[in-house]
Short mmCIF file of C-alpha atoms in Angstrom, two decimals:
data_model
loop_
_atom_site.label_atom_id
_atom_site.label_comp_id
_atom_site.label_asym_id
_atom_site.label_seq_id
_atom_site.Cartn_x
_atom_site.Cartn_y
_atom_site.Cartn_z
CA UNK A 1 1.36 -28.67 -20.35
CA UNK A 2 -1.48 -30.23 -22.16
CA UNK A 3 -2.40 -32.50 -19.23
CA UNK A 4 -1.57 -30.03 -16.45
CA UNK A 5 -4.63 -30.86 -14.53
CA UNK A 6 -3.78 -34.91 -14.91
CA UNK A 7 -7.70 -35.73 -14.92
CA UNK A 8 -8.55 -34.90 -18.59
CA UNK A 9 -6.83 -34.91 -22.07
CA UNK A 10 -8.18 -31.49 -23.01
CA UNK A 11 -5.40 -28.82 -23.68
CA UNK A 12 -4.55 -26.25 -21.20
CA UNK A 13 -5.99 -23.44 -23.46
CA UNK A 14 -9.31 -25.01 -23.06
CA UNK A 15 -9.51 -24.53 -19.32
CA UNK A 16 -8.09 -21.06 -19.90
CA UNK A 17 -11.06 -20.50 -22.15
CA UNK A 18 -13.68 -22.06 -19.73
CA UNK A 19 -12.36 -20.09 -16.82
CA UNK A 20 -12.21 -16.74 -18.27
CA UNK A 21 -15.29 -16.79 -20.83
CA UNK A 22 -17.93 -16.55 -17.69
CA UNK A 23 -16.28 -13.65 -16.30
CA UNK A 24 -18.27 -10.38 -16.05
CA UNK A 25 -16.97 -7.18 -17.48
CA UNK A 26 -17.38 -4.73 -14.62
CA UNK A 27 -17.45 -1.48 -16.50
CA UNK A 28 -18.84 -2.11 -20.06
CA UNK A 29 -18.54 1.02 -22.28
CA UNK A 30 -21.79 2.72 -22.52
CA UNK A 31 -20.50 6.19 -23.90
CA UNK A 32 -17.41 7.17 -25.78
CA UNK A 33 -15.71 4.91 -28.26
CA UNK A 34 -16.34 1.17 -28.03
CA UNK A 35 -13.79 -1.49 -27.11
CA UNK A 36 -11.58 -2.77 -29.96
CA UNK A 37 -10.72 -5.74 -27.91
CA UNK A 38 -12.62 -7.77 -25.37
CA UNK A 39 -10.92 -7.71 -21.98
CA UNK A 40 -11.73 -11.44 -21.51
CA UNK A 41 -9.87 -12.11 -24.76
CA UNK A 42 -6.76 -10.02 -23.59
CA UNK A 43 -6.88 -12.01 -20.10
CA UNK A 44 -6.95 -15.26 -21.91
CA UNK A 45 -3.81 -14.36 -24.08
CA UNK A 46 -2.06 -13.11 -21.03
CA UNK A 47 -2.65 -16.28 -19.07
CA UNK A 48 -1.63 -18.25 -21.85
CA UNK A 49 1.60 -16.31 -22.47
CA UNK A 50 2.40 -16.39 -18.89
CA UNK A 51 1.97 -20.20 -18.58
CA UNK A 52 4.76 -20.48 -21.52
CA UNK A 53 6.89 -18.22 -19.53
CA UNK A 54 6.37 -15.19 -21.79
CA UNK A 55 5.97 -11.97 -19.92
CA UNK A 56 7.47 -9.42 -22.22
CA UNK A 57 4.54 -7.29 -23.92
CA UNK A 58 6.24 -7.31 -27.23
CA UNK A 59 7.01 -10.99 -27.15
CA UNK A 60 3.10 -11.54 -26.28
CA UNK A 61 2.24 -9.57 -29.17
CA UNK A 62 4.51 -11.80 -31.33
CA UNK A 63 3.11 -14.80 -29.58
CA UNK A 64 -0.38 -13.97 -30.61
CA UNK A 65 0.62 -13.73 -34.22
CA UNK A 66 2.61 -16.89 -34.45
CA UNK A 67 1.24 -19.39 -31.83
CA UNK A 68 -1.77 -21.36 -33.16
CA UNK A 69 -3.19 -21.90 -29.61
CA UNK A 70 -3.13 -18.30 -28.77
CA UNK A 71 -4.70 -17.53 -32.28
CA UNK A 72 -7.58 -20.09 -31.31
CA UNK A 73 -8.02 -18.06 -28.08
CA UNK A 74 -7.74 -14.53 -29.57
CA UNK A 75 -9.92 -15.70 -32.56
CA UNK A 76 -6.88 -14.43 -34.52
CA UNK A 77 -7.17 -10.90 -33.21
CA UNK A 78 -3.86 -9.19 -32.85
CA UNK A 79 -3.60 -6.65 -30.01
CA UNK A 80 -0.46 -4.41 -29.92
CA UNK A 81 2.17 -4.46 -27.23
CA UNK A 82 0.93 -1.14 -26.26
CA UNK A 83 -2.84 -2.30 -25.65
CA UNK A 84 -1.39 -5.42 -23.79
CA UNK A 85 0.71 -3.40 -21.42
CA UNK A 86 -2.30 -0.90 -20.77
CA UNK A 87 -4.57 -4.11 -19.82
CA UNK A 88 -1.84 -5.67 -17.65
CA UNK A 89 -1.67 -2.54 -15.39
CA UNK A 90 -5.37 -1.47 -15.48
CA UNK A 91 -7.68 -1.87 -12.50
CA UNK A 92 -10.01 -3.98 -14.78
CA UNK A 93 -7.49 -6.80 -14.82
CA UNK A 94 -7.20 -6.71 -11.00
CA UNK A 95 -10.83 -7.14 -10.60
CA UNK A 96 -11.13 -9.87 -13.29
CA UNK A 97 -8.27 -11.78 -11.70
CA UNK A 98 -9.84 -11.34 -7.98
CA UNK A 99 -13.32 -12.61 -9.49
CA UNK A 100 -11.65 -15.66 -11.16
CA UNK A 101 -10.22 -17.04 -7.86
CA UNK A 102 -13.73 -18.02 -6.81
CA UNK A 103 -14.52 -19.67 -10.18
CA UNK A 104 -11.20 -21.45 -10.06
CA UNK A 105 -11.76 -22.61 -6.31
CA UNK A 106 -15.13 -24.03 -7.45
CA UNK A 107 -14.02 -25.77 -10.73
CA UNK A 108 -11.22 -27.47 -8.85
CA UNK A 109 -13.60 -28.53 -6.02
CA UNK A 110 -15.87 -29.81 -8.26
CA UNK A 111 -13.19 -31.94 -10.07
CA UNK A 112 -12.19 -33.46 -6.65
CA UNK A 113 -8.63 -31.79 -6.88
CA UNK A 114 -8.73 -29.91 -3.62
CA UNK A 115 -10.01 -30.48 -0.11
CA UNK A 116 -11.16 -28.30 2.68
CA UNK A 117 -7.68 -27.26 3.83
CA UNK A 118 -6.16 -23.89 3.40
CA UNK A 119 -2.04 -23.76 3.35
CA UNK A 120 -0.94 -20.24 4.13
CA UNK A 121 2.52 -18.84 3.91
CA UNK A 122 4.36 -15.72 2.85
CA UNK A 123 7.29 -13.90 1.70
CA UNK A 124 8.54 -10.38 1.45
CA UNK A 125 9.40 -8.90 -1.95
CA UNK A 126 11.48 -5.91 -2.42
CA UNK A 127 9.60 -2.73 -3.76
CA UNK A 128 10.81 -0.58 -6.41
CA UNK A 129 11.86 2.31 -4.42
CA UNK A 130 14.88 3.94 -3.09
CA UNK A 131 16.20 2.05 -0.02
CA UNK A 132 17.36 5.35 1.41
CA UNK A 133 14.03 7.15 1.31
CA UNK A 134 12.66 5.92 4.69
CA UNK A 135 10.35 7.81 6.99
CA UNK A 136 10.04 6.62 10.57
CA UNK A 137 6.88 7.33 12.33
CA UNK A 138 8.47 7.50 15.82
CA UNK A 139 11.04 9.97 14.75
CA UNK A 140 8.41 12.08 12.86
CA UNK A 141 6.52 12.31 16.08
CA UNK A 142 9.47 13.19 18.19
CA UNK A 143 10.37 15.85 15.72
CA UNK A 144 6.84 17.32 15.62
CA UNK A 145 7.07 17.67 19.38
CA UNK A 146 10.40 19.49 19.12
CA UNK A 147 8.94 21.77 16.57
CA UNK A 148 6.13 22.63 18.89
CA UNK A 149 8.77 23.54 21.70
CA UNK A 150 10.67 25.77 19.02
CA UNK A 151 7.61 27.52 17.89
CA UNK A 152 6.55 28.38 21.66
CA UNK A 153 10.33 29.51 22.23
CA UNK A 154 9.91 31.84 19.30
CA UNK A 155 6.81 33.37 20.02
CA UNK A 156 8.07 34.02 23.66
CA UNK A 157 11.00 35.94 22.23
CA UNK A 158 8.92 37.80 19.75
CA UNK A 159 6.78 39.25 22.10
CA UNK A 160 9.87 40.93 23.94
CA UNK A 161 11.06 42.27 20.63
CA UNK A 162 8.06 42.94 18.61
CA UNK A 163 4.72 44.50 19.60
CA UNK A 164 2.43 41.69 18.70
CA UNK A 165 -0.20 40.53 21.00
CA UNK A 166 0.47 36.73 20.76
CA UNK A 167 -0.71 34.55 23.68
CA UNK A 168 1.05 31.32 24.76
CA UNK A 169 -1.82 30.21 27.07
CA UNK A 170 -3.16 26.78 25.92
CA UNK A 171 -1.03 27.38 22.70
CA UNK A 172 -1.62 24.80 19.83
CA UNK A 173 0.69 24.63 17.05
CA UNK A 174 -2.36 24.87 14.57
CA UNK A 175 -2.86 28.34 16.03
CA UNK A 176 0.43 29.42 14.13
CA UNK A 177 -1.51 31.05 11.14
CA UNK A 178 -3.02 33.47 13.58
CA UNK A 179 0.16 34.50 14.94
CA UNK A 180 1.76 34.80 11.55
CA UNK A 181 -1.32 37.00 10.34
CA UNK A 182 -0.72 39.26 13.47
CA UNK A 183 2.90 39.40 12.52
CA UNK A 184 2.32 40.22 8.86
CA UNK A 185 -0.11 42.92 10.07
CA UNK A 186 2.55 44.38 12.31
CA UNK A 187 5.15 44.59 9.47
CA UNK A 188 2.58 46.57 7.22
CA UNK A 189 2.33 49.18 10.17
CA UNK A 190 6.00 49.36 10.51
CA UNK A 191 6.53 50.04 6.86
CA UNK A 192 4.37 52.96 7.18
CA UNK A 193 6.23 54.31 10.32
CA UNK A 194 9.61 53.64 8.41
CA UNK A 195 8.26 55.88 5.42
CA UNK A 196 7.07 58.53 8.08
CA UNK A 197 10.21 58.62 9.75
CA UNK A 198 12.74 58.12 6.94
CA UNK A 199 15.24 60.68 8.10
CA UNK A 200 15.40 59.39 11.78
CA UNK A 201 18.53 57.61 12.53
CA UNK A 202 18.60 55.29 14.30
CA UNK A 203 15.08 54.33 13.55
CA UNK A 204 13.37 52.00 15.98
CA UNK A 205 10.62 51.03 13.53
CA UNK A 206 13.46 49.79 11.22
CA UNK A 207 14.86 47.63 13.82
CA UNK A 208 11.46 46.31 15.21
CA UNK A 209 10.62 45.57 11.49
CA UNK A 210 13.91 43.73 11.05
CA UNK A 211 13.11 41.58 14.12
CA UNK A 212 9.53 41.02 13.05
CA UNK A 213 10.67 39.63 9.48
CA UNK A 214 13.13 37.37 11.22
CA UNK A 215 10.46 35.91 13.38
CA UNK A 216 8.03 35.71 10.44
CA UNK A 217 10.38 33.31 8.37
CA UNK A 218 11.13 31.18 11.51
CA UNK A 219 7.64 30.73 12.24
CA UNK A 220 6.64 30.43 8.74
CA UNK A 221 9.25 27.48 8.72
CA UNK A 222 7.81 25.88 11.91
CA UNK A 223 4.26 25.96 10.22
CA UNK A 224 5.57 24.34 7.06
CA UNK A 225 7.20 21.77 9.35
CA UNK A 226 3.99 21.01 11.26
CA UNK A 227 1.97 20.53 7.94
CA UNK A 228 4.80 18.10 6.75
CA UNK A 229 4.96 16.04 9.90
CA UNK A 230 1.15 15.76 9.91
CA UNK A 231 1.36 14.36 6.49
CA UNK A 232 3.89 12.00 7.28
CA UNK A 233 2.13 10.26 10.18
CA UNK A 234 -1.14 10.34 8.16
CA UNK A 235 0.62 8.34 5.36
CA UNK A 236 2.14 5.99 7.79
CA UNK A 237 -1.14 5.37 9.42
CA UNK A 238 -0.65 2.14 11.57
CA UNK A 239 2.74 1.38 10.15
CA UNK A 240 5.98 2.25 11.83
CA UNK A 241 7.64 3.52 8.49
CA UNK A 242 7.35 4.21 4.91
CA UNK A 243 9.17 5.15 1.69
CA UNK A 244 9.21 8.50 0.25
CA UNK A 245 9.28 7.33 -3.32
CA UNK A 246 6.55 4.53 -2.76
CA UNK A 247 4.14 5.54 0.18
CA UNK A 248 2.65 2.01 0.09
CA UNK A 249 5.92 0.14 0.79
CA UNK A 250 7.07 -0.45 4.46
CA UNK A 251 10.58 -1.03 5.61
CA UNK A 252 11.12 -4.69 6.48
CA UNK A 253 14.20 -7.07 6.80
CA UNK A 254 14.35 -9.26 4.12
CA UNK A 255 16.10 -12.74 3.56
CA UNK A 256 18.46 -11.18 1.04
CA UNK A 257 20.99 -9.34 3.13
CA UNK A 258 24.36 -9.12 1.36
CA UNK A 259 25.76 -6.55 3.77
CA UNK A 260 24.92 -8.82 6.73
CA UNK A 261 23.79 -6.03 8.87
CA UNK A 262 20.17 -6.29 9.01
CA UNK A 263 19.35 -3.29 6.97
CA UNK A 264 15.69 -2.56 6.52
CA UNK A 265 14.59 -2.00 2.83
CA UNK A 266 11.20 -0.97 1.41
CA UNK A 267 9.06 -4.16 0.66
CA UNK A 268 5.54 -5.87 0.73
CA UNK A 269 4.43 -8.83 2.55
CA UNK A 270 3.05 -11.26 -0.13
CA UNK A 271 0.55 -13.72 1.51
CA UNK A 272 -0.53 -16.93 -0.66
CA UNK A 273 -3.12 -19.47 0.14
CA UNK A 274 -2.54 -22.85 -1.75
CA UNK A 275 -4.17 -26.35 -1.88
CA UNK A 276 -2.68 -29.26 -3.76
CA UNK A 277 -0.14 -26.82 -5.40
CA UNK A 278 -2.96 -24.60 -6.68
CA UNK A 279 -2.67 -20.92 -5.73
CA UNK A 280 -6.29 -20.10 -4.60
CA UNK A 281 -5.88 -16.72 -2.99
CA UNK A 282 -3.12 -14.04 -2.55
CA UNK A 283 -2.81 -10.45 -1.08
CA UNK A 284 -0.21 -7.85 -0.76
CA UNK A 285 0.09 -6.38 2.79
CA UNK A 286 2.03 -3.78 4.56
CA UNK A 287 2.68 -5.34 7.90
CA UNK A 288 6.16 -6.68 8.27
CA UNK A 289 5.24 -9.71 10.61
CA UNK A 290 3.25 -12.67 9.58
CA UNK A 291 1.39 -12.51 13.00
CA UNK A 292 -0.40 -9.21 12.16
CA UNK A 293 -0.99 -10.32 8.52
CA UNK A 294 -3.25 -13.36 9.39
CA UNK A 295 -6.51 -12.06 10.08
CA UNK A 296 -6.76 -9.43 7.24
CA UNK A 297 -5.60 -12.09 4.84
CA UNK A 298 -8.39 -14.59 6.38
CA UNK A 299 -10.87 -11.81 5.90
CA UNK A 300 -9.76 -11.30 2.38
CA UNK A 301 -10.01 -15.08 1.54
CA UNK A 302 -13.35 -15.28 3.12
CA UNK A 303 -14.76 -12.42 1.32
CA UNK A 304 -13.69 -14.03 -1.92
CA UNK A 305 -15.24 -17.37 -0.86
CA UNK A 306 -12.04 -19.77 -1.10
CA UNK A 307 -11.15 -20.05 2.60
CA UNK A 308 -11.44 -23.73 3.89
CA UNK A 309 -12.64 -25.16 7.20
CA UNK A 310 -9.03 -26.03 8.01
CA UNK A 311 -5.85 -23.78 8.11
CA UNK A 312 -2.19 -24.79 7.95
CA UNK A 313 0.45 -22.20 8.83
CA UNK A 314 3.80 -22.18 10.29
CA UNK A 315 4.53 -20.84 13.93
CA UNK A 316 5.13 -17.31 12.56
CA UNK A 317 1.50 -16.72 12.46
CA UNK A 318 1.09 -17.93 16.10
CA UNK A 319 -0.72 -15.49 18.57
CA UNK A 320 -3.43 -15.74 21.05
CA UNK A 321 -5.20 -13.05 19.00
CA UNK A 322 -5.17 -14.99 15.82
CA UNK A 323 -6.02 -18.45 17.44
CA UNK A 324 -9.10 -16.74 19.10
CA UNK A 325 -10.23 -15.22 15.77
CA UNK A 326 -9.90 -18.59 14.02
CA UNK A 327 -11.78 -20.36 16.58
CA UNK A 328 -14.47 -17.82 16.33
CA UNK A 329 -14.87 -17.66 12.59
CA UNK A 330 -15.21 -21.53 12.70
CA UNK A 331 -17.92 -21.02 15.33
CA UNK A 332 -15.91 -23.04 17.90
CA UNK A 333 -15.59 -22.89 21.71
CA UNK A 334 -12.55 -20.88 22.93
CA UNK A 335 -10.80 -22.74 25.68
CA UNK A 336 -9.90 -20.97 28.85
CA UNK A 337 -6.29 -22.61 28.70
CA UNK A 338 -5.54 -22.41 25.15
CA UNK A 339 -1.64 -22.11 25.45
CA UNK A 340 -1.40 -24.89 28.08
CA UNK A 341 0.28 -27.81 26.90
CA UNK A 342 -2.24 -30.23 28.42
CA UNK A 343 -4.78 -28.80 26.27
CA UNK A 344 -2.89 -29.17 22.87
CA UNK A 345 -5.34 -31.88 21.61
CA UNK A 346 -7.95 -29.08 21.48
CA UNK A 347 -5.84 -27.22 19.11
CA UNK A 348 -5.26 -30.20 16.74
#
């Protein structure tokens, strides 16, 4: 651990100190209670503890009190496990970690430990969500269309039994609010008629009111379902599915399949870029296939300033769209026969 970089005898804690001390705190406290602990000090402590395999917040708190190296990094400050836990899940830590990749990349490049190659690979990690809480976008669209058909049928039947001027010409499901408002107005009129003709039996106003209330409940249900389906499609976005208990998770097939039935589970596609066994970039994506994750991941790496001039990835990332994007990003010439075996030298 003391010579993890192999080119210097300084302890590993020194490199953590050098890496973190120049990171800018994005949101300094201008108003309110001042910070009790510097976020950079907390980041140093967390990184050192993680390098020792300590991930429990309570154990990190004890580590800060008992380990002499941790005491030097924290200047003998002793944050509680609650403070450490809040810091680990904060957006501020995410921003600091993201900014540190560029500094870490430049530091390794200056020391001659990495070259211009970017080795990219990914894996799927299971989300902390119910595996039966799936919402499939295609099925939602299908049910939404069936809901429109059901609403049109109800309005058509309602016009025969209730005196409501509801038109079906160019009917849109979003116009249900108007139809429901007319129906509620008709029910109020029928209530007055029932009071005026209380002794009449059988009472036509009562029968019409009964039918009106029935269609009001049915149409209101269609309206609620329309709102639900719209929200589901908007949440899914460009994805085919998502989890009800974790809207960011997408259902994917994982390597771990104990039932051996190819069951999809809520998960994320983790992409990592390395060089000489150093992790220089990562991103958590929602697309289940690596083919569709490459371009967003390359843009992410380029934005952080850690993307090399050469890219190494397996065949799972191969597609014409990805090849063309990479050639354009490197300002190269796109060959007309990029998939021809006679032109493979061009790709090398």
